[in-house]
Short mmCIF file of C-alpha atoms in Angstrom, two decimals:
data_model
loop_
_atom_site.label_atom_id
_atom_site.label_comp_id
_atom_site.label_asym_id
_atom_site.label_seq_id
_atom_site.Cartn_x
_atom_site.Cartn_y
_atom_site.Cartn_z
CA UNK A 1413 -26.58 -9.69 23.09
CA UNK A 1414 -24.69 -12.90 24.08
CA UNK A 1415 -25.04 -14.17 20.77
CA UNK A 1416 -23.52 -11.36 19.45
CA UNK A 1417 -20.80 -11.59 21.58
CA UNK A 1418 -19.96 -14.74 21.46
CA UNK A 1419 -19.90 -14.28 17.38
CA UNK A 1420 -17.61 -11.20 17.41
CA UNK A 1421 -15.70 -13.71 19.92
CA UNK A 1422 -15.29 -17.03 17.73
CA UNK A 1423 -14.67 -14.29 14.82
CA UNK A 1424 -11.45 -13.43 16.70
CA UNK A 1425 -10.46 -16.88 17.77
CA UNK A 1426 -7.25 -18.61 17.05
CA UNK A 1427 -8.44 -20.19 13.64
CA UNK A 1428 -9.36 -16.85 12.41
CA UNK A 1429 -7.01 -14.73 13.80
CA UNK A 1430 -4.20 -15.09 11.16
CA UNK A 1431 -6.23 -14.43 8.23
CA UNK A 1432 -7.80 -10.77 10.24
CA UNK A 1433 -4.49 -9.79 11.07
CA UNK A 1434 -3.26 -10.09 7.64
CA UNK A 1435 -5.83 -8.22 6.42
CA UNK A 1436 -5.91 -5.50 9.46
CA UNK A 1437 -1.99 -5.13 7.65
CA UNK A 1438 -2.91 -4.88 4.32
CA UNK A 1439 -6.14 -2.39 5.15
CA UNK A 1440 -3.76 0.95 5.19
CA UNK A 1441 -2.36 -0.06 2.08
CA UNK A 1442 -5.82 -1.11 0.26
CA UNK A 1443 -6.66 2.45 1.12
CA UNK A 1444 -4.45 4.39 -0.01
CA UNK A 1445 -3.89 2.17 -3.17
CA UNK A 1446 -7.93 2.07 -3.42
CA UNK A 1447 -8.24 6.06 -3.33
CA UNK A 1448 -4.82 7.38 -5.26
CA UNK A 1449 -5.39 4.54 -7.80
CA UNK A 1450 -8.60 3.30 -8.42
CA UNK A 1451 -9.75 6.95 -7.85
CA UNK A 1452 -7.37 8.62 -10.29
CA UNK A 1453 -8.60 5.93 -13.13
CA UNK A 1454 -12.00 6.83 -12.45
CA UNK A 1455 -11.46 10.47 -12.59
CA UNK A 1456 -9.41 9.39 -16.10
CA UNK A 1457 -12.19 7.51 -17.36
CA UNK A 1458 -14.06 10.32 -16.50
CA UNK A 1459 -12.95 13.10 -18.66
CA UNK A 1460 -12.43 10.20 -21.36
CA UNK A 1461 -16.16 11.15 -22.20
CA UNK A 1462 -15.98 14.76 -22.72
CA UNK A 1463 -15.69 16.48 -25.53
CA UNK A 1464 -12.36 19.13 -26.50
CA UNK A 1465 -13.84 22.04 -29.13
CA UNK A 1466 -11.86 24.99 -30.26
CA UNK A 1467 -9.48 24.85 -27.23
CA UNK A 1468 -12.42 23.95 -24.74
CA UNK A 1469 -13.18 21.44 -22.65
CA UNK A 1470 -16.91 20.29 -22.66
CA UNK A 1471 -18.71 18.15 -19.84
CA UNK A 1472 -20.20 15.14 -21.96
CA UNK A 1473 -20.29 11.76 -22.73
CA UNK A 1474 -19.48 11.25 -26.14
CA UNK A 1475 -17.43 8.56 -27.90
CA UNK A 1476 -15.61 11.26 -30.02
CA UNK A 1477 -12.29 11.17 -28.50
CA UNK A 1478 -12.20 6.88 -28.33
CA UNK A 1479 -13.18 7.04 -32.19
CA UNK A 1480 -10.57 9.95 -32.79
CA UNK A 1481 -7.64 7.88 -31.14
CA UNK A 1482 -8.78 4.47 -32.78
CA UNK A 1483 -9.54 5.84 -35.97
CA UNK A 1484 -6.25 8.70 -37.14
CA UNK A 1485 -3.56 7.05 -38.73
CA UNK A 1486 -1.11 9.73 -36.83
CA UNK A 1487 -2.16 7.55 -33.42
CA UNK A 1488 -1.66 4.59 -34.34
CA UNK A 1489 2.10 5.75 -36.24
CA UNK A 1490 2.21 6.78 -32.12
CA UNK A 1491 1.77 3.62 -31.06
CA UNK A 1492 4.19 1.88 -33.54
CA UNK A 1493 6.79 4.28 -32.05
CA UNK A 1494 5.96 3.56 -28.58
CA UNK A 1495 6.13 -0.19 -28.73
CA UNK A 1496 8.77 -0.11 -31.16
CA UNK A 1497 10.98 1.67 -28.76
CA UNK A 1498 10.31 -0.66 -26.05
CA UNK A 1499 10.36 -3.54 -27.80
CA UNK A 1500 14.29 -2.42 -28.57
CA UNK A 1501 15.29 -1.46 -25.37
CA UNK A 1502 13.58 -4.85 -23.73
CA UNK A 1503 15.06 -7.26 -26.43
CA UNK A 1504 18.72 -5.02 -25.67
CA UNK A 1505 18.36 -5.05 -22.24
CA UNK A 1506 17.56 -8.96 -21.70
CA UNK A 1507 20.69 -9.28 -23.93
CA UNK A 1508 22.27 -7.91 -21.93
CA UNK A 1509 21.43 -8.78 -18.42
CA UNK A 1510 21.32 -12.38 -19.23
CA UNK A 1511 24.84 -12.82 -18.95
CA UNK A 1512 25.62 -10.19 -16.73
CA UNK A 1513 23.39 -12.26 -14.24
CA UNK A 1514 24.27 -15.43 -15.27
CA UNK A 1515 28.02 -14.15 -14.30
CA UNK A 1516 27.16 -13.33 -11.24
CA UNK A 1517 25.24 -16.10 -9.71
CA UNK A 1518 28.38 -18.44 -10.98
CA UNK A 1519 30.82 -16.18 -9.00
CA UNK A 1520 32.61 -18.08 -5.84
CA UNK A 1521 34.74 -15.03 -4.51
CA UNK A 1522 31.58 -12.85 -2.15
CA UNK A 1523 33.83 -9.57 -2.85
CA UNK A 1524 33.60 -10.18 -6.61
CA UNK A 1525 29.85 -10.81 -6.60
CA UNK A 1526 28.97 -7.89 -4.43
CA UNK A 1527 31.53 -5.35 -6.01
CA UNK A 1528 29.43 -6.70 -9.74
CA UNK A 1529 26.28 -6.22 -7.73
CA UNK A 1530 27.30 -2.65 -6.46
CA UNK A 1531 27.90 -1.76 -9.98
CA UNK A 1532 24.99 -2.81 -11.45
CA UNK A 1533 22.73 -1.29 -8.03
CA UNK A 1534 24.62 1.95 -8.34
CA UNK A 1535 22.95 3.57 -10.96
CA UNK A 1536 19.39 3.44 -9.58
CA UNK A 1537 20.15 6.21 -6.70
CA UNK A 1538 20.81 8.94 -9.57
CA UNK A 1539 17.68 9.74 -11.32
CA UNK A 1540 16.72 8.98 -14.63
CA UNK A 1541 16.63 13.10 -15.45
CA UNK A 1542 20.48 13.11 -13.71
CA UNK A 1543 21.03 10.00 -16.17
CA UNK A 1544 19.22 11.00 -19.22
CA UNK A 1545 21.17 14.30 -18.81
CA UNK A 1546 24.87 12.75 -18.58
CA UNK A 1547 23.73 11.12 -21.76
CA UNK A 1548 23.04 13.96 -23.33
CA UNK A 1549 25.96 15.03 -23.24
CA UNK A 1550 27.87 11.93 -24.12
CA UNK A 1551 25.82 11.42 -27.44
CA UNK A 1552 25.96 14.93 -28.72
CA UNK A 1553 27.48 16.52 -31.54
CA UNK A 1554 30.61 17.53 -29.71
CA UNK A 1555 29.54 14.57 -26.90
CA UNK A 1556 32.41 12.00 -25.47
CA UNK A 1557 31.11 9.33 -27.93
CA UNK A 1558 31.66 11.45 -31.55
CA UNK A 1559 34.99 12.71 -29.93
CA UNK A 1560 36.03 9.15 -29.97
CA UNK A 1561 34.70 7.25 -32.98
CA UNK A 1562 36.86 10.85 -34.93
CA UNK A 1563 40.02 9.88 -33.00
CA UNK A 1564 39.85 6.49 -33.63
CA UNK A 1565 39.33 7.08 -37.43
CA UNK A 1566 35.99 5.49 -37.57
CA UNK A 1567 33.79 8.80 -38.58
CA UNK A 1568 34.90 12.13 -40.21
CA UNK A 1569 31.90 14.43 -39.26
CA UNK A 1570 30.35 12.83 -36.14
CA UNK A 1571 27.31 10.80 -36.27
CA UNK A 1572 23.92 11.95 -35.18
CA UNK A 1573 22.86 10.24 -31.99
CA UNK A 1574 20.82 12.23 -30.07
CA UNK A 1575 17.03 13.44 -30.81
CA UNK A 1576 16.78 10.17 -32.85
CA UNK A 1577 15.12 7.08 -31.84
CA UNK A 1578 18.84 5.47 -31.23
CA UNK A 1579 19.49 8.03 -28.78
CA UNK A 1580 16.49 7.35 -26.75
CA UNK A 1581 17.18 3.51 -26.94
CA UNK A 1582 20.54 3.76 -25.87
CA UNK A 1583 20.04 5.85 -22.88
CA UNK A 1584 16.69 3.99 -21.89
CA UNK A 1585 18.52 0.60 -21.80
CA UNK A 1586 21.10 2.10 -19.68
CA UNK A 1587 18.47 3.05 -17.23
CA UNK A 1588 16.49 0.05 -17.16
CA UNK A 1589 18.77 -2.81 -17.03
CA UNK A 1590 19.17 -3.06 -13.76
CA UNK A 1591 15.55 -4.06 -13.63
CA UNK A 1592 16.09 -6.55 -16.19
CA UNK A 1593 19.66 -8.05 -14.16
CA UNK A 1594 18.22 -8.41 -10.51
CA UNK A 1595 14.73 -10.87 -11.41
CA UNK A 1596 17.33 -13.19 -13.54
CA UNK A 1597 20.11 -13.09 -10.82
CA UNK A 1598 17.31 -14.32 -8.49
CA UNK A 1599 16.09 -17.06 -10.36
CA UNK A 1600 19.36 -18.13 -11.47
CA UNK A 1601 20.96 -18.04 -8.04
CA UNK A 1602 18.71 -20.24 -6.63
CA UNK A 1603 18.55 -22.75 -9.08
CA UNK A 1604 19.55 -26.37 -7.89
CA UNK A 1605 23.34 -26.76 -9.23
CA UNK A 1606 22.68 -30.59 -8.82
CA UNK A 1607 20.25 -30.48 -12.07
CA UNK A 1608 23.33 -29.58 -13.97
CA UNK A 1609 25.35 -31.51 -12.55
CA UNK A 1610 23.10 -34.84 -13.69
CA UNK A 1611 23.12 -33.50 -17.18
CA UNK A 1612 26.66 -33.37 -17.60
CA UNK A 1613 26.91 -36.57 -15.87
CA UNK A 1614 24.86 -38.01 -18.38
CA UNK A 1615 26.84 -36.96 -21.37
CA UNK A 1616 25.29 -33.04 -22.18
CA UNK A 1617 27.57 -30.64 -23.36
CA UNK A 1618 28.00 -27.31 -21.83
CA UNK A 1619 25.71 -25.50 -24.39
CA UNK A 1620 23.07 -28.50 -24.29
CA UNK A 1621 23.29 -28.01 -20.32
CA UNK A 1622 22.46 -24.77 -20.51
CA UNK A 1623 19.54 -24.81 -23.26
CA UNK A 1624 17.77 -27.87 -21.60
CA UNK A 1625 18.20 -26.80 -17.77
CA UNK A 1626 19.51 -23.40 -17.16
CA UNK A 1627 17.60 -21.45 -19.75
CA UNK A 1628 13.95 -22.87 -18.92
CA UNK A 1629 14.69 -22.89 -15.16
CA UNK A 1630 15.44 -19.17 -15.32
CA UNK A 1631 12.46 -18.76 -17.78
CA UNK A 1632 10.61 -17.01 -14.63
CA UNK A 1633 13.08 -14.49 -14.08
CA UNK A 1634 13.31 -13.35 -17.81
CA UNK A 1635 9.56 -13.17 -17.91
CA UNK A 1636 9.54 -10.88 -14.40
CA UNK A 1637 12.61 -8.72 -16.33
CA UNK A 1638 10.60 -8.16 -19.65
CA UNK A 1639 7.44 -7.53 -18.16
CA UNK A 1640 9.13 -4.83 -15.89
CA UNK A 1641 11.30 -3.17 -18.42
CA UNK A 1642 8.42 -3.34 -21.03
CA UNK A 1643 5.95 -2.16 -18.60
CA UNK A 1644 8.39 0.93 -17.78
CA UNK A 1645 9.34 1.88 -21.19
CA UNK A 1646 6.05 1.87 -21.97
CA UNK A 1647 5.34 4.41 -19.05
CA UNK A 1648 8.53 6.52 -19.83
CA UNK A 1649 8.73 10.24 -20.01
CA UNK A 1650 12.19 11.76 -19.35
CA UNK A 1651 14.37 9.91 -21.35
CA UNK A 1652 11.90 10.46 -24.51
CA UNK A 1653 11.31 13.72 -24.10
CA UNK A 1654 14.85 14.67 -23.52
CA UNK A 1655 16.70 12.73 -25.29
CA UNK A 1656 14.13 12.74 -28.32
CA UNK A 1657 13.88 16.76 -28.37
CA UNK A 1658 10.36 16.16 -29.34
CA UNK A 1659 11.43 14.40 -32.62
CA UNK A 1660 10.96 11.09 -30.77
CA UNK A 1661 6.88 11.20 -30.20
CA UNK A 1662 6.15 8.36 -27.93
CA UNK A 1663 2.63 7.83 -25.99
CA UNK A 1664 3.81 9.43 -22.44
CA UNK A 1665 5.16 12.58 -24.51
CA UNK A 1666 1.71 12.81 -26.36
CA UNK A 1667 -0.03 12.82 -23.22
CA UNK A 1668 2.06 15.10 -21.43
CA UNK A 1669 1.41 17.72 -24.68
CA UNK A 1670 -2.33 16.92 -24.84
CA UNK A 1671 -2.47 17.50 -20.80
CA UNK A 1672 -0.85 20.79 -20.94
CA UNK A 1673 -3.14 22.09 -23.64
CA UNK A 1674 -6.12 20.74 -21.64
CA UNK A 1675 -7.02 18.17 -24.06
CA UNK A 1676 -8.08 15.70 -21.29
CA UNK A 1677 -10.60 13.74 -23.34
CA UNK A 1678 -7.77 12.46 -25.40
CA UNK A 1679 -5.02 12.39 -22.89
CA UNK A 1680 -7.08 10.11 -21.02
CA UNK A 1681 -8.09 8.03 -23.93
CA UNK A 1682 -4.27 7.56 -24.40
CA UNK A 1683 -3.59 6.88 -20.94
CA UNK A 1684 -6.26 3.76 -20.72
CA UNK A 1685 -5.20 2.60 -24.00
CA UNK A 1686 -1.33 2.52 -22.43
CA UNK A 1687 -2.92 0.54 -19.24
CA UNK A 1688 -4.92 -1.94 -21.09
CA UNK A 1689 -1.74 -2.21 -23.37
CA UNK A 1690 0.77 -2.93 -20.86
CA UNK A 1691 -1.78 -5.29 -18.68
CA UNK A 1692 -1.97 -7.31 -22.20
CA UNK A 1693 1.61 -7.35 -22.40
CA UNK A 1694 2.60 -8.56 -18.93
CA UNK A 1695 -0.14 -11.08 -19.08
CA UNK A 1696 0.91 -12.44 -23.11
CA UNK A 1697 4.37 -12.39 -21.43
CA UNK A 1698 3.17 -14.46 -18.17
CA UNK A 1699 1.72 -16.95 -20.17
CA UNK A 1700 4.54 -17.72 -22.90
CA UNK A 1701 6.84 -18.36 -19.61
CA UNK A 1702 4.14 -20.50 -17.90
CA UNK A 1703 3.81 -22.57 -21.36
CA UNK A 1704 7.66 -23.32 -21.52
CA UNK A 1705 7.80 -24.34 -18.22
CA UNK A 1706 4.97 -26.59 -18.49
CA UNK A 1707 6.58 -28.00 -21.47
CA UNK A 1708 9.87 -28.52 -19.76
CA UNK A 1709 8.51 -30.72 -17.03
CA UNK A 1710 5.83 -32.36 -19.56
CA UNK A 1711 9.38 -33.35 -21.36
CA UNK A 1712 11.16 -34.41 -17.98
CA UNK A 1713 8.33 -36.60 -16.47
CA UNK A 1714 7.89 -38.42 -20.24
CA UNK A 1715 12.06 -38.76 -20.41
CA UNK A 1716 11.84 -40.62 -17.05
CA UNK A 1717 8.52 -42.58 -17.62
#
């Protein structure tokens, strides 16, 4: 009995203690992560095995719905659509945010930098139905946007930019690029100012400056902002489904259909395959930033022997 208590006793000592409270603190959260997530896959991977005939749902487990999805030509022109889409809206987004962030982080005046932060925060407390919504209405027939390209003389009829793939781009970047602007602004604002500096001192031109130090040294932050916005495109419902109108079939829409007519089996073969898919991605995308890091400072340490 001693022995016991003096192990439960060392197990609680001042070595150990750090590592068992952090853990005690993480516990509720392993939980509830542990049952919602891990337990919602399994369910998933479940019904993955079961078999959908003539509008019912069999208890099985039978490869039919993997070979289905793998196999149909109509998939995998669902998958092309999918990535395609978020490909666009990633590439447009980092375009974007690059030098919104990089304006930022150079800003000297605070009420500048926070009013540019504001603005770019702002639209993240309406939500993405609110947003996808307002741009309904600017990119329809008789939306804000036609109204305007007519006055200014640059269209007769109108163009068509809603329940199109455009349509869903353009709103989707609107509603991701915040997520895109704040990992870059991080990286960028802490980057040491002195590293510049010594490049220009040494002869580097603005542009050189900035392809030799900035861009690699904010390499982290662009990696954090594509795997995010990639990750949530991927993932993204609302926007597709209203502005696409259902002409716009991407992999969330698909499962949301396949759900509702209790096609589970391949609802949940879609849903793994979008998982594994976006794991892939974030990890591809971890790597290439790792790899140009590594060959940044491989560069520096042979430049200075």
């Amino acid at each position: 009995m001693n022995r016991v208590t003096d192990r439960i006793v060392n197990l609680y000592s001042s070595k150990n203690r750090r590592w068992i409270t952090q853990l005690l603190l993480l516990l509720p959260a392993l939980i509830l992560m542990g049952i919602v997530y891990l337990g919602g896959l399994l369910i998933f991977g479940r019904y993955s095995f079961d078999i959908y005939e003539n509008g019912k749902l069999i208890r099985g487990w039978e490869w039919d719905a993997y070979r289905a999805f793998l196999s149909d030509p109509y998939y995998w022109k669902l998958i092309g659509t999918t990535f395609r889409v978020a490909f666009k809206v990633t590439l447009w987004s980092l375009l974007l945010a690059y030098p919104l962030a990089y304006c930022i982080a150079g800003l000297k005046k605070p009420g500048m930098k926070q009013l540019l932060l504001l603005l770019t925060f702002l639209p993240l407390l309406v939500s993405a139905v609110v947003r996808s919504y307002g741009w309904q209405l600017l990119l329809s027939k008789q939306g804000f946007m036609n109204w305007l390209f007519i006055r200014l003389g640059i269209t007769d009829e109108g163009f068509s930019m809603i329940y199109n793939e455009t349509g869903v781009v353009v709103a989707l970047v609107h509603i991701f690029l915040p997520f895109m602007v704040f990992p870059i602004l991080n990286v960028l604002s802490q980057s040491d100012a002195s590293l510049k500096a010594a490049a220009q001192d040494l002869g580097a031109g603005s542009w050189r400056t900035f392809l030799t130090i900035t861009l690699p040294l904010s390499a982290r932050g662009i990696a954090s902002g594509v795997q995010i916005v990639f990750t949530l495109c991927l993932t993204a419902f609302t926007t597709p489904q209203l502005i696409g109108g259902g002409r716009v079939m991407t992999l969330p829409v698909f499962i949301y259909q396949r759900t509702l007519d209790t096609n589970w089996p391949m609802a949940a073969v879609a849903s793994i395959f979008l998982l594994v898919s976006s794991i892939i991605v974030s990890l591809l995308v971890n790597k290439g930033a790792e790899m140009l890091m590594f060959r940044r400072s491989r560069k520096g340490e042979q430049a200075y022997g």
